[in-house]
mmCIF file of C-alpha atoms in Angstrom:
data_model
loop_
_atom_site.group_PDB
_atom_site.id
_atom_site.type_symbol
_atom_site.label_atom_id
_atom_site.label_comp_id
_atom_site.label_asym_id
_atom_site.label_seq_id
_atom_site.Cartn_x
_atom_site.Cartn_y
_atom_site.Cartn_z
ATOM 1 C CA MET A 1 134.556 78.792 137.904
ATOM 2 C CA SER A 2 136.729 81.847 138.524
ATOM 3 C CA ALA A 3 136.056 85.283 137.057
ATOM 4 C CA ALA A 4 139.318 85.035 135.123
ATOM 5 C CA THR A 5 138.227 81.744 133.549
ATOM 6 C CA ARG A 6 134.858 83.191 132.603
ATOM 7 C CA ASP A 7 136.539 86.216 131.030
ATOM 8 C CA GLN A 8 138.813 83.937 129.013
ATOM 9 C CA ASP A 9 135.840 81.834 127.843
ATOM 10 C CA ALA A 10 134.108 84.992 126.651
ATOM 11 C CA ALA A 11 137.257 86.218 124.917
ATOM 12 C CA ASP A 12 137.412 82.911 123.047
ATOM 13 C CA VAL A 13 134.249 83.847 121.101
ATOM 14 C CA SER A 14 136.116 85.292 118.134
ATOM 15 C CA HIS A 15 134.539 86.019 114.780
ATOM 16 C CA GLU A 16 135.747 82.597 113.624
ATOM 17 C CA VAL A 17 134.078 80.860 116.577
ATOM 18 C CA ALA A 18 130.844 82.797 116.064
ATOM 19 C CA ARG A 19 130.879 81.980 112.343
ATOM 20 C CA GLN A 20 131.303 78.291 113.079
ATOM 21 C CA LEU A 21 128.292 78.379 115.393
ATOM 22 C CA LEU A 22 126.294 80.050 112.621
ATOM 23 C CA ILE A 23 127.337 77.496 110.001
ATOM 24 C CA ASP A 24 126.607 74.598 112.349
ATOM 25 C CA LEU A 25 123.138 75.926 113.160
ATOM 26 C CA VAL A 26 122.269 76.584 109.518
ATOM 27 C CA SER A 27 123.470 73.046 108.708
ATOM 28 C CA ILE A 28 121.039 71.561 111.261
ATOM 29 C CA PRO A 29 117.477 71.486 109.846
ATOM 30 C CA SER A 30 115.180 73.228 112.328
ATOM 31 C CA PRO A 31 111.744 73.794 110.809
ATOM 32 C CA THR A 32 109.053 74.608 113.348
ATOM 33 C CA GLY A 33 108.465 71.594 115.577
ATOM 34 C CA GLU A 34 111.897 70.120 114.840
ATOM 35 C CA GLU A 35 114.153 72.540 116.717
ATOM 36 C CA ARG A 36 115.649 70.083 119.225
ATOM 37 C CA ASP A 37 118.963 69.336 117.490
ATOM 38 C CA ALA A 38 119.675 73.019 116.888
ATOM 39 C CA ALA A 39 118.692 73.791 120.488
ATOM 40 C CA GLU A 40 121.166 71.214 121.750
ATOM 41 C CA ARG A 41 123.930 72.795 119.652
ATOM 42 C CA LEU A 42 123.165 76.156 121.268
ATOM 43 C CA VAL A 43 123.261 74.643 124.763
ATOM 44 C CA ALA A 44 126.627 73.065 123.979
ATOM 45 C CA PHE A 45 127.962 76.427 122.777
ATOM 46 C CA PHE A 46 127.038 78.146 126.026
ATOM 47 C CA GLU A 47 128.369 75.328 128.176
ATOM 48 C CA THR A 48 131.659 75.299 126.272
ATOM 49 C CA HIS A 49 132.057 78.963 127.129
ATOM 50 C CA GLY A 50 131.297 78.630 130.817
ATOM 51 C CA ARG A 51 127.609 79.485 130.824
ATOM 52 C CA ASP A 52 124.732 77.510 132.303
ATOM 53 C CA ALA A 53 122.123 76.673 129.663
ATOM 54 C CA TRP A 54 119.264 74.230 129.247
ATOM 55 C CA ILE A 55 116.200 73.432 127.155
ATOM 56 C CA ASP A 56 112.929 74.221 128.920
ATOM 57 C CA GLU A 57 109.618 72.368 128.781
ATOM 58 C CA VAL A 58 108.484 73.913 125.474
ATOM 59 C CA GLY A 59 111.907 73.645 123.792
ATOM 60 C CA ASN A 60 113.331 77.137 124.384
ATOM 61 C CA VAL A 61 117.073 77.435 125.020
ATOM 62 C CA ARG A 62 117.551 79.301 128.308
ATOM 63 C CA ALA A 63 120.878 80.868 129.310
ATOM 64 C CA PRO A 64 120.043 83.372 132.072
ATOM 65 C CA ALA A 65 122.664 85.785 133.372
ATOM 66 C CA ASP A 66 122.719 89.582 133.661
ATOM 67 C CA ASP A 67 119.107 90.639 133.108
ATOM 68 C CA SER A 68 119.927 94.244 132.324
ATOM 69 C CA VAL A 69 119.341 93.059 128.768
ATOM 70 C CA LEU A 70 117.800 89.926 127.259
ATOM 71 C CA LEU A 71 119.041 88.883 123.817
ATOM 72 C CA THR A 72 116.494 86.616 122.152
ATOM 73 C CA SER A 73 115.780 85.216 118.709
ATOM 74 C CA HIS A 74 114.002 82.183 117.300
ATOM 75 C CA VAL A 75 115.502 78.755 116.680
ATOM 76 C CA ASP A 76 112.945 77.566 114.126
ATOM 77 C CA THR A 77 112.911 78.227 110.400
ATOM 78 C CA VAL A 78 110.348 77.748 107.677
ATOM 79 C CA PRO A 79 110.576 74.445 105.784
ATOM 80 C CA GLY A 80 112.728 74.118 102.688
ATOM 81 C CA GLU A 81 116.078 72.549 101.962
ATOM 82 C CA ILE A 82 118.782 74.836 100.602
ATOM 83 C CA PRO A 83 122.265 73.316 100.218
ATOM 84 C CA VAL A 84 124.505 74.835 102.891
ATOM 85 C CA GLU A 85 127.710 76.275 101.484
ATOM 86 C CA VAL A 86 130.099 79.166 101.961
ATOM 87 C CA GLN A 87 131.157 80.737 98.702
ATOM 88 C CA SER A 88 132.497 83.967 97.277
ATOM 89 C CA ALA A 89 129.910 86.554 96.306
ATOM 90 C CA ASP A 90 129.448 87.777 92.778
ATOM 91 C CA GLU A 91 129.807 91.480 92.095
ATOM 92 C CA ASP A 92 126.051 91.810 91.638
ATOM 93 C CA ASP A 93 125.111 89.705 94.669
ATOM 94 C CA VAL A 94 123.018 91.704 97.161
ATOM 95 C CA ALA A 95 122.964 89.359 100.115
ATOM 96 C CA ALA A 96 123.325 92.140 102.660
ATOM 97 C CA ASP A 97 123.351 95.884 103.259
ATOM 98 C CA VAL A 98 127.134 96.043 103.561
ATOM 99 C CA ALA A 99 129.167 96.748 100.428
ATOM 100 C CA GLU A 100 129.498 93.640 98.318
ATOM 101 C CA GLU A 101 132.841 93.002 96.711
ATOM 102 C CA THR A 102 134.030 90.108 94.638
ATOM 103 C CA GLY A 103 135.530 87.568 96.974
ATOM 104 C CA GLU A 104 133.349 88.328 100.000
ATOM 105 C CA GLU A 105 132.125 85.171 101.693
ATOM 106 C CA ILE A 106 128.419 84.381 101.612
ATOM 107 C CA LEU A 107 126.683 81.651 103.607
ATOM 108 C CA ARG A 108 123.788 80.035 101.763
ATOM 109 C CA GLY A 109 121.222 77.910 103.537
ATOM 110 C CA ARG A 110 117.758 77.861 105.041
ATOM 111 C CA GLY A 111 117.595 80.137 108.080
ATOM 112 C CA SER A 112 120.822 82.005 107.347
ATOM 113 C CA VAL A 113 118.768 85.222 107.326
ATOM 114 C CA ASP A 114 115.535 84.315 109.153
ATOM 115 C CA ALA A 115 116.623 84.055 111.813
ATOM 116 C CA THR A 116 119.636 81.814 112.457
ATOM 117 C CA GLY A 117 122.005 84.656 111.571
ATOM 118 C CA PRO A 118 120.547 86.931 114.281
ATOM 119 C CA LEU A 119 120.274 83.951 116.666
ATOM 120 C CA ALA A 120 123.961 83.018 116.374
ATOM 121 C CA ALA A 121 125.059 86.655 116.588
ATOM 122 C CA MET A 122 123.090 87.083 119.791
ATOM 123 C CA ALA A 123 124.478 83.898 121.324
ATOM 124 C CA ALA A 124 128.021 85.121 120.627
ATOM 125 C CA ALA A 125 127.312 88.596 122.021
ATOM 126 C CA ALA A 126 125.616 87.135 125.109
ATOM 127 C CA VAL A 127 128.710 85.097 125.942
ATOM 128 C CA ARG A 128 131.043 88.025 125.249
ATOM 129 C CA THR A 129 129.104 90.357 127.585
ATOM 130 C CA GLY A 130 127.507 88.046 130.160
ATOM 131 C CA VAL A 131 123.907 89.066 129.501
ATOM 132 C CA SER A 132 120.852 86.824 129.349
ATOM 133 C CA PHE A 133 119.880 84.844 126.264
ATOM 134 C CA VAL A 134 116.847 82.846 125.140
ATOM 135 C CA GLY A 135 116.401 81.010 121.856
ATOM 136 C CA VAL A 136 112.663 80.552 121.384
ATOM 137 C CA VAL A 137 110.750 77.980 119.342
ATOM 138 C CA GLY A 138 107.690 78.154 117.143
ATOM 139 C CA GLU A 139 107.999 81.764 115.961
ATOM 140 C CA GLU A 140 107.149 80.862 112.380
ATOM 141 C CA THR A 141 103.734 79.480 113.404
ATOM 142 C CA ASN A 142 102.120 80.327 116.748
ATOM 143 C CA SER A 143 105.049 81.806 118.721
ATOM 144 C CA ARG A 144 104.600 79.206 121.429
ATOM 145 C CA GLY A 145 108.122 79.784 122.725
ATOM 146 C CA ALA A 146 107.685 83.535 123.176
ATOM 147 C CA ARG A 147 104.211 83.065 124.689
ATOM 148 C CA HIS A 148 105.645 80.631 127.228
ATOM 149 C CA LEU A 149 108.509 82.998 127.973
ATOM 150 C CA VAL A 150 106.361 86.027 128.819
ATOM 151 C CA ALA A 151 104.008 83.891 130.908
ATOM 152 C CA GLU A 152 106.755 82.244 132.932
ATOM 153 C CA ARG A 153 109.742 84.616 133.014
ATOM 154 C CA GLU A 154 110.269 87.828 134.959
ATOM 155 C CA GLU A 155 110.566 91.027 132.943
ATOM 156 C CA PRO A 156 114.155 91.981 132.018
ATOM 157 C CA ASP A 157 115.365 95.572 132.043
ATOM 158 C CA ALA A 158 115.569 95.662 128.235
ATOM 159 C CA VAL A 159 114.958 93.328 125.292
ATOM 160 C CA ILE A 160 116.750 92.966 121.982
ATOM 161 C CA ASN A 161 114.871 90.666 119.640
ATOM 162 C CA GLY A 162 116.690 88.989 116.761
ATOM 163 C CA GLU A 163 115.365 89.364 113.218
ATOM 164 C CA PRO A 164 117.132 90.545 110.050
ATOM 165 C CA SER A 165 117.404 94.320 109.772
ATOM 166 C CA GLY A 166 120.818 94.666 108.152
ATOM 167 C CA THR A 167 123.765 95.843 110.208
ATOM 168 C CA THR A 168 122.579 99.457 110.215
ATOM 169 C CA GLY A 169 118.846 98.900 110.751
ATOM 170 C CA ILE A 170 117.106 99.298 114.129
ATOM 171 C CA THR A 171 113.583 97.888 113.929
ATOM 172 C CA LEU A 172 111.184 99.686 116.267
ATOM 173 C CA GLY A 173 107.773 98.858 114.814
ATOM 174 C CA TYR A 174 105.765 95.865 113.641
ATOM 175 C CA ARG A 175 102.162 95.509 112.637
ATOM 176 C CA GLY A 176 99.950 93.169 114.622
ATOM 177 C CA PHE A 177 98.378 89.967 113.377
ATOM 178 C CA LEU A 178 94.865 88.521 113.406
ATOM 179 C CA ALA A 179 94.052 85.138 111.861
ATOM 180 C CA GLY A 180 90.605 83.596 111.471
ATOM 181 C CA THR A 181 88.674 80.777 109.840
ATOM 182 C CA TYR A 182 85.354 81.371 108.085
ATOM 183 C CA VAL A 183 82.952 78.433 107.782
ATOM 184 C CA ALA A 184 79.647 78.282 105.896
ATOM 185 C CA THR A 185 77.224 75.568 104.770
ATOM 186 C CA SER A 186 74.397 75.753 102.235
ATOM 187 C CA GLU A 187 71.914 73.249 100.843
ATOM 188 C CA SER A 188 73.094 71.435 97.768
ATOM 189 C CA GLY A 189 71.223 71.947 94.558
ATOM 190 C CA HIS A 190 71.569 72.095 90.820
ATOM 191 C CA THR A 191 74.266 74.538 89.734
ATOM 192 C CA SER A 192 71.749 76.237 87.416
ATOM 193 C CA ARG A 193 69.892 77.646 90.447
ATOM 194 C CA PRO A 194 70.557 81.364 91.121
ATOM 195 C CA GLU A 195 70.864 81.132 94.916
ATOM 196 C CA PRO A 196 74.479 81.512 96.111
ATOM 197 C CA ASN A 197 76.118 78.515 97.729
ATOM 198 C CA ALA A 198 78.535 78.415 100.672
ATOM 199 C CA ILE A 199 81.566 78.974 98.457
ATOM 200 C CA GLN A 200 80.012 82.154 97.074
ATOM 201 C CA HIS A 201 79.117 83.286 100.597
ATOM 202 C CA ALA A 202 82.735 82.862 101.630
ATOM 203 C CA THR A 203 84.154 84.792 98.683
ATOM 204 C CA GLU A 204 81.525 87.535 99.015
ATOM 205 C CA TRP A 205 82.326 88.015 102.710
ATOM 206 C CA TRP A 206 86.039 88.268 102.030
ATOM 207 C CA THR A 207 85.540 90.679 99.110
ATOM 208 C CA ASN A 208 83.539 92.935 101.417
ATOM 209 C CA VAL A 209 86.204 92.714 104.141
ATOM 210 C CA GLU A 210 88.892 93.725 101.661
ATOM 211 C CA ALA A 211 86.770 96.680 100.556
ATOM 212 C CA ALA A 212 86.170 97.754 104.169
ATOM 213 C CA PHE A 213 89.916 98.103 104.740
ATOM 214 C CA GLU A 214 90.841 99.465 101.331
ATOM 215 C CA ASN A 215 93.244 102.424 101.316
ATOM 216 C CA ASP A 216 94.618 104.556 98.531
ATOM 217 C CA GLU A 217 98.011 103.603 97.153
ATOM 218 C CA TYR A 218 99.654 106.620 98.795
ATOM 219 C CA HIS A 219 98.817 105.433 102.304
ATOM 220 C CA PRO A 220 101.973 103.746 103.743
ATOM 221 C CA VAL A 221 101.580 99.971 104.038
ATOM 222 C CA PHE A 222 102.760 100.064 107.660
ATOM 223 C CA GLU A 223 99.776 102.264 108.527
ATOM 224 C CA ARG A 224 97.182 100.135 106.742
ATOM 225 C CA VAL A 225 95.206 97.025 107.589
ATOM 226 C CA THR A 226 96.138 94.539 104.894
ATOM 227 C CA THR A 227 94.066 91.454 104.211
ATOM 228 C CA LYS A 228 95.159 88.117 102.843
ATOM 229 C CA PRO A 229 93.302 84.833 102.251
ATOM 230 C CA VAL A 230 95.742 81.982 102.879
ATOM 231 C CA ASP A 231 93.681 78.825 102.268
ATOM 232 C CA ILE A 232 90.246 77.890 100.921
ATOM 233 C CA ASP A 233 88.442 74.567 100.774
ATOM 234 C CA GLY A 234 84.935 73.875 99.570
ATOM 235 C CA GLY A 235 82.619 71.557 97.756
ATOM 236 C CA ILE A 236 79.769 69.103 98.151
ATOM 237 C CA SER A 237 79.687 67.290 101.493
ATOM 238 C CA ASP A 238 80.336 63.563 101.707
ATOM 239 C CA ASP A 239 76.620 62.837 102.049
ATOM 240 C CA GLY A 240 75.819 64.988 99.011
ATOM 241 C CA LEU A 241 73.250 67.097 100.858
ATOM 242 C CA SER A 242 75.115 70.337 101.321
ATOM 243 C CA VAL A 243 77.868 72.592 100.028
ATOM 244 C CA GLU A 244 80.574 73.479 102.540
ATOM 245 C CA ALA A 245 83.232 76.192 102.485
ATOM 246 C CA THR A 246 86.164 76.984 104.754
ATOM 247 C CA LEU A 247 88.333 80.074 104.283
ATOM 248 C CA ASP A 248 91.468 80.848 106.324
ATOM 249 C CA VAL A 249 92.363 84.526 106.447
ATOM 250 C CA GLN A 250 94.977 86.847 107.940
ATOM 251 C CA LEU A 251 94.825 90.561 108.697
ATOM 252 C CA ARG A 252 97.790 92.778 109.620
ATOM 253 C CA ILE A 253 97.075 95.525 112.129
ATOM 254 C CA PRO A 254 98.827 98.937 112.212
ATOM 255 C CA PRO A 255 99.754 100.515 115.575
ATOM 256 C CA SER A 256 96.940 103.059 115.134
ATOM 257 C CA LEU A 257 94.370 100.261 115.572
ATOM 258 C CA ASP A 258 93.867 97.256 117.822
ATOM 259 C CA ALA A 259 92.837 93.680 117.083
ATOM 260 C CA GLU A 260 89.360 94.117 118.562
ATOM 261 C CA SER A 261 88.424 96.987 116.251
ATOM 262 C CA VAL A 262 89.767 95.116 113.214
ATOM 263 C CA ARG A 263 87.824 92.011 114.203
ATOM 264 C CA GLU A 264 84.621 94.035 114.624
ATOM 265 C CA THR A 265 85.008 95.602 111.182
ATOM 266 C CA ALA A 266 85.491 92.173 109.578
ATOM 267 C CA GLU A 267 82.540 90.688 111.424
ATOM 268 C CA ALA A 268 80.312 93.615 110.404
ATOM 269 C CA GLU A 269 80.526 92.289 106.822
ATOM 270 C CA LEU A 270 79.340 88.847 107.953
ATOM 271 C CA GLU A 271 75.788 87.931 106.875
ATOM 272 C CA ILE A 272 76.028 84.159 106.462
ATOM 273 C CA GLY A 273 78.497 81.785 108.084
ATOM 274 C CA THR A 274 80.675 82.090 111.168
ATOM 275 C CA VAL A 275 84.253 83.144 111.884
ATOM 276 C CA SER A 276 86.485 81.791 114.631
ATOM 277 C CA TRP A 277 89.525 83.915 115.502
ATOM 278 C CA ASP A 278 92.900 82.844 116.818
ATOM 279 C CA GLU A 279 94.519 84.730 119.678
ATOM 280 C CA PRO A 280 95.731 88.013 118.148
ATOM 281 C CA ILE A 281 99.215 89.486 118.278
ATOM 282 C CA PRO A 282 99.135 93.227 119.026
ATOM 283 C CA PRO A 283 101.036 95.814 116.965
ATOM 284 C CA VAL A 284 104.069 97.551 118.469
ATOM 285 C CA MET A 285 105.799 100.879 117.881
ATOM 286 C CA GLU A 286 108.734 101.674 120.176
ATOM 287 C CA SER A 287 110.116 105.165 120.718
ATOM 288 C CA PRO A 288 113.423 106.035 119.010
ATOM 289 C CA ARG A 289 114.437 107.853 122.202
ATOM 290 C CA THR A 290 114.769 104.857 124.534
ATOM 291 C CA GLU A 291 118.152 103.833 125.943
ATOM 292 C CA VAL A 292 118.053 100.748 123.703
ATOM 293 C CA ALA A 293 117.599 102.781 120.522
ATOM 294 C CA ARG A 294 120.277 105.258 121.640
ATOM 295 C CA ALA A 295 122.749 102.455 122.379
ATOM 296 C CA PHE A 296 122.174 101.019 118.913
ATOM 297 C CA ARG A 297 122.710 104.355 117.190
ATOM 298 C CA VAL A 298 126.041 104.817 118.939
ATOM 299 C CA ALA A 299 127.203 101.234 118.306
ATOM 300 C CA ILE A 300 126.221 101.217 114.633
ATOM 301 C CA ARG A 301 128.105 104.459 114.012
ATOM 302 C CA GLU A 302 131.168 102.960 115.691
ATOM 303 C CA VAL A 303 131.073 99.702 113.730
ATOM 304 C CA CYS A 304 129.460 100.024 110.336
ATOM 305 C CA GLY A 305 127.821 103.287 109.306
ATOM 306 C CA GLU A 306 124.783 105.476 109.700
ATOM 307 C CA PRO A 307 121.869 103.919 111.615
ATOM 308 C CA ARG A 308 118.419 103.538 110.059
ATOM 309 C CA LEU A 309 115.127 103.382 111.976
ATOM 310 C CA VAL A 310 112.929 100.635 110.536
ATOM 311 C CA ARG A 311 109.211 99.811 110.663
ATOM 312 C CA LYS A 312 108.269 96.376 109.347
ATOM 313 C CA THR A 313 104.945 95.438 107.806
ATOM 314 C CA GLY A 314 105.085 91.918 109.239
ATOM 315 C CA THR A 315 104.954 90.642 112.814
ATOM 316 C CA SER A 316 107.559 89.217 115.188
ATOM 317 C CA ASP A 317 107.928 87.954 118.745
ATOM 318 C CA MET A 318 108.759 91.521 119.775
ATOM 319 C CA ASN A 319 105.027 92.238 119.505
ATOM 320 C CA LEU A 320 104.389 89.721 122.283
ATOM 321 C CA TYR A 321 107.234 91.005 124.454
ATOM 322 C CA ALA A 322 105.982 94.585 124.127
ATOM 323 C CA GLY A 323 102.456 93.498 125.014
ATOM 324 C CA ALA A 324 103.615 91.734 128.192
ATOM 325 C CA TRP A 325 106.678 93.651 129.404
ATOM 326 C CA ASP A 326 106.975 97.366 130.104
ATOM 327 C CA CYS A 327 110.645 97.736 129.214
ATOM 328 C CA PRO A 328 112.474 99.325 126.259
ATOM 329 C CA MET A 329 113.190 97.077 123.304
ATOM 330 C CA ALA A 330 114.195 96.902 119.673
ATOM 331 C CA THR A 331 114.795 94.270 117.005
ATOM 332 C CA TYR A 332 118.145 93.858 115.273
ATOM 333 C CA GLY A 333 120.089 91.309 113.267
ATOM 334 C CA PRO A 334 122.202 90.705 110.167
ATOM 335 C CA GLY A 335 120.626 89.915 106.842
ATOM 336 C CA ASN A 336 118.438 91.333 104.101
ATOM 337 C CA SER A 337 114.819 90.688 105.101
ATOM 338 C CA ASP A 338 113.845 90.500 101.421
ATOM 339 C CA LEU A 339 115.515 87.070 101.542
ATOM 340 C CA ASP A 340 113.310 85.781 104.402
ATOM 341 C CA HIS A 341 111.912 82.365 103.398
ATOM 342 C CA ALA A 342 113.390 82.779 99.910
ATOM 343 C CA PRO A 343 114.760 79.865 97.857
ATOM 344 C CA ASP A 344 118.123 81.673 97.624
ATOM 345 C CA GLU A 345 118.380 82.696 101.300
ATOM 346 C CA ARG A 346 121.942 83.825 102.020
ATOM 347 C CA LEU A 347 123.948 85.972 104.414
ATOM 348 C CA SER A 348 127.182 87.931 104.119
ATOM 349 C CA LEU A 349 129.611 86.653 106.745
ATOM 350 C CA ALA A 350 131.244 90.081 106.942
ATOM 351 C CA GLU A 351 127.843 91.499 107.845
ATOM 352 C CA PHE A 352 127.412 88.764 110.435
ATOM 353 C CA ASP A 353 130.744 89.735 112.033
ATOM 354 C CA GLU A 354 129.673 93.376 112.200
ATOM 355 C CA SER A 355 126.353 92.487 113.795
ATOM 356 C CA VAL A 356 128.110 90.555 116.576
ATOM 357 C CA ASP A 357 130.275 93.608 117.277
ATOM 358 C CA VAL A 358 127.237 95.932 117.304
ATOM 359 C CA LEU A 359 125.334 93.638 119.663
ATOM 360 C CA GLU A 360 128.341 93.353 121.954
ATOM 361 C CA ARG A 361 128.599 97.136 122.236
ATOM 362 C CA VAL A 362 124.875 97.569 122.828
ATOM 363 C CA ALA A 363 124.722 94.840 125.475
ATOM 364 C CA ALA A 364 127.811 96.253 127.221
ATOM 365 C CA THR A 365 126.280 99.737 127.255
ATOM 366 C CA LEU A 366 122.938 98.556 128.616
ATOM 367 C CA SER A 367 124.566 96.392 131.269
ATOM 368 C CA GLY A 368 126.904 99.165 132.374
ATOM 369 C CA GLY A 369 129.981 97.306 131.226
ATOM 370 C CA ASP A 370 132.998 98.468 129.269
ATOM 371 C CA ASP A 371 132.049 98.645 125.581
ATOM 372 C CA GLU A 372 135.474 99.557 124.320
#
C-alpha cells in the first residue's frame, strides 16, 4: 500500500467514523471473558483503514506500528445490560466534564465510560497518527491481557493507557492492589458455648486488619491503605463436625508503601486461620514533568481547556505497565469516572470527539510528527 493511500485511510477517520466505532463497540456485549466479538470489530476497523491487526493468543487486539508511543485500553467491561441509545442530554445531565447544554448528544450503554469510550478514541487516534495500539482483555478481573503484554512485548518509548479522566484530566497515579482469601476451621459445638468459632475468627481478624490501617479522616484517601471485604461464606461443614469460614478481602496500596509491607501488616493480625494472597499489583505515581505529561498539557490547552493532574484511588493496567517498563506514561480518556460500572453509564459524544483530537495531538508530538 502506498504512503498516499495510507494517509488517505487515516484522514478518513473523521469524528463521525470514530463515533460509529464507539457506538458499534458499546452495542457489542463484552464482559470479561466474552471480548471476542468486540475484538473482531476492532480488527476490522484497523484493516479497513490500512493497518495490520490481529487477535493474539490471549485475546488482545494487536495493531503494532510506530512504537514511539503505545495507545492501549481494555476491551472488556463489567457485566450489566444497559440499553444502547444516543439521545439529547437534559440541562442537568452531568455525563462529562465538558459543558452540558440541552441538545448535546449522549451515548448510553455499558462500557461507554469504562472503558470503551477511551478504547475507541485511542483506536481512532492510532490510525490518524500511525502509532501502535493494543486492546487488552481481562482488565476488570485479573488483567490477563496486560500481564501477557508486558511478558511478551518489547517496551515502547511511551505508553498512554485508556481510562476515563474527562477531556482535561491527565491521570498520573493509581494505588496498588492486594487481594487475599482467609480460611479457618473450628470444631462444631453448641452455640451456647463461649469459644469463638471459625466465623468469629474470620471477622475478628478482619476487624484487627482494618484497625491496623486506620487513618484519620483528614488523611487523603490516595495516601491511605483502604480495606474492603468482598465476600464471606461460612457455616457447619457437610459432615456436621466443624464450622468453616472463608473471607475474600482486598487492600488498596498507596505509592508510599509496597504490597509486601501491607501483606506483612495484615498477617501480623493473624492468630487463627490462614491467608492465601493473589499476585499483587504495585502502586504507580508518574512525574508530571515527563514528555508524555507535557504533551498532554499542551494538547488539552489547544483543544478543550485547562489540564488537571489526577490521582485515582483505584487500580488500572497502567500499574502493571509501570512495574514492567521503564518509560514515561499516563492514563487518559473521555468520560466521568463516577459513572464507571454505574447503571446509568453514559458518555458525551462531544467529549469523545475532543478526546480523539487530544490523543491525536499527543501521539503526533511523541512520535515527532506534525500535530497541527
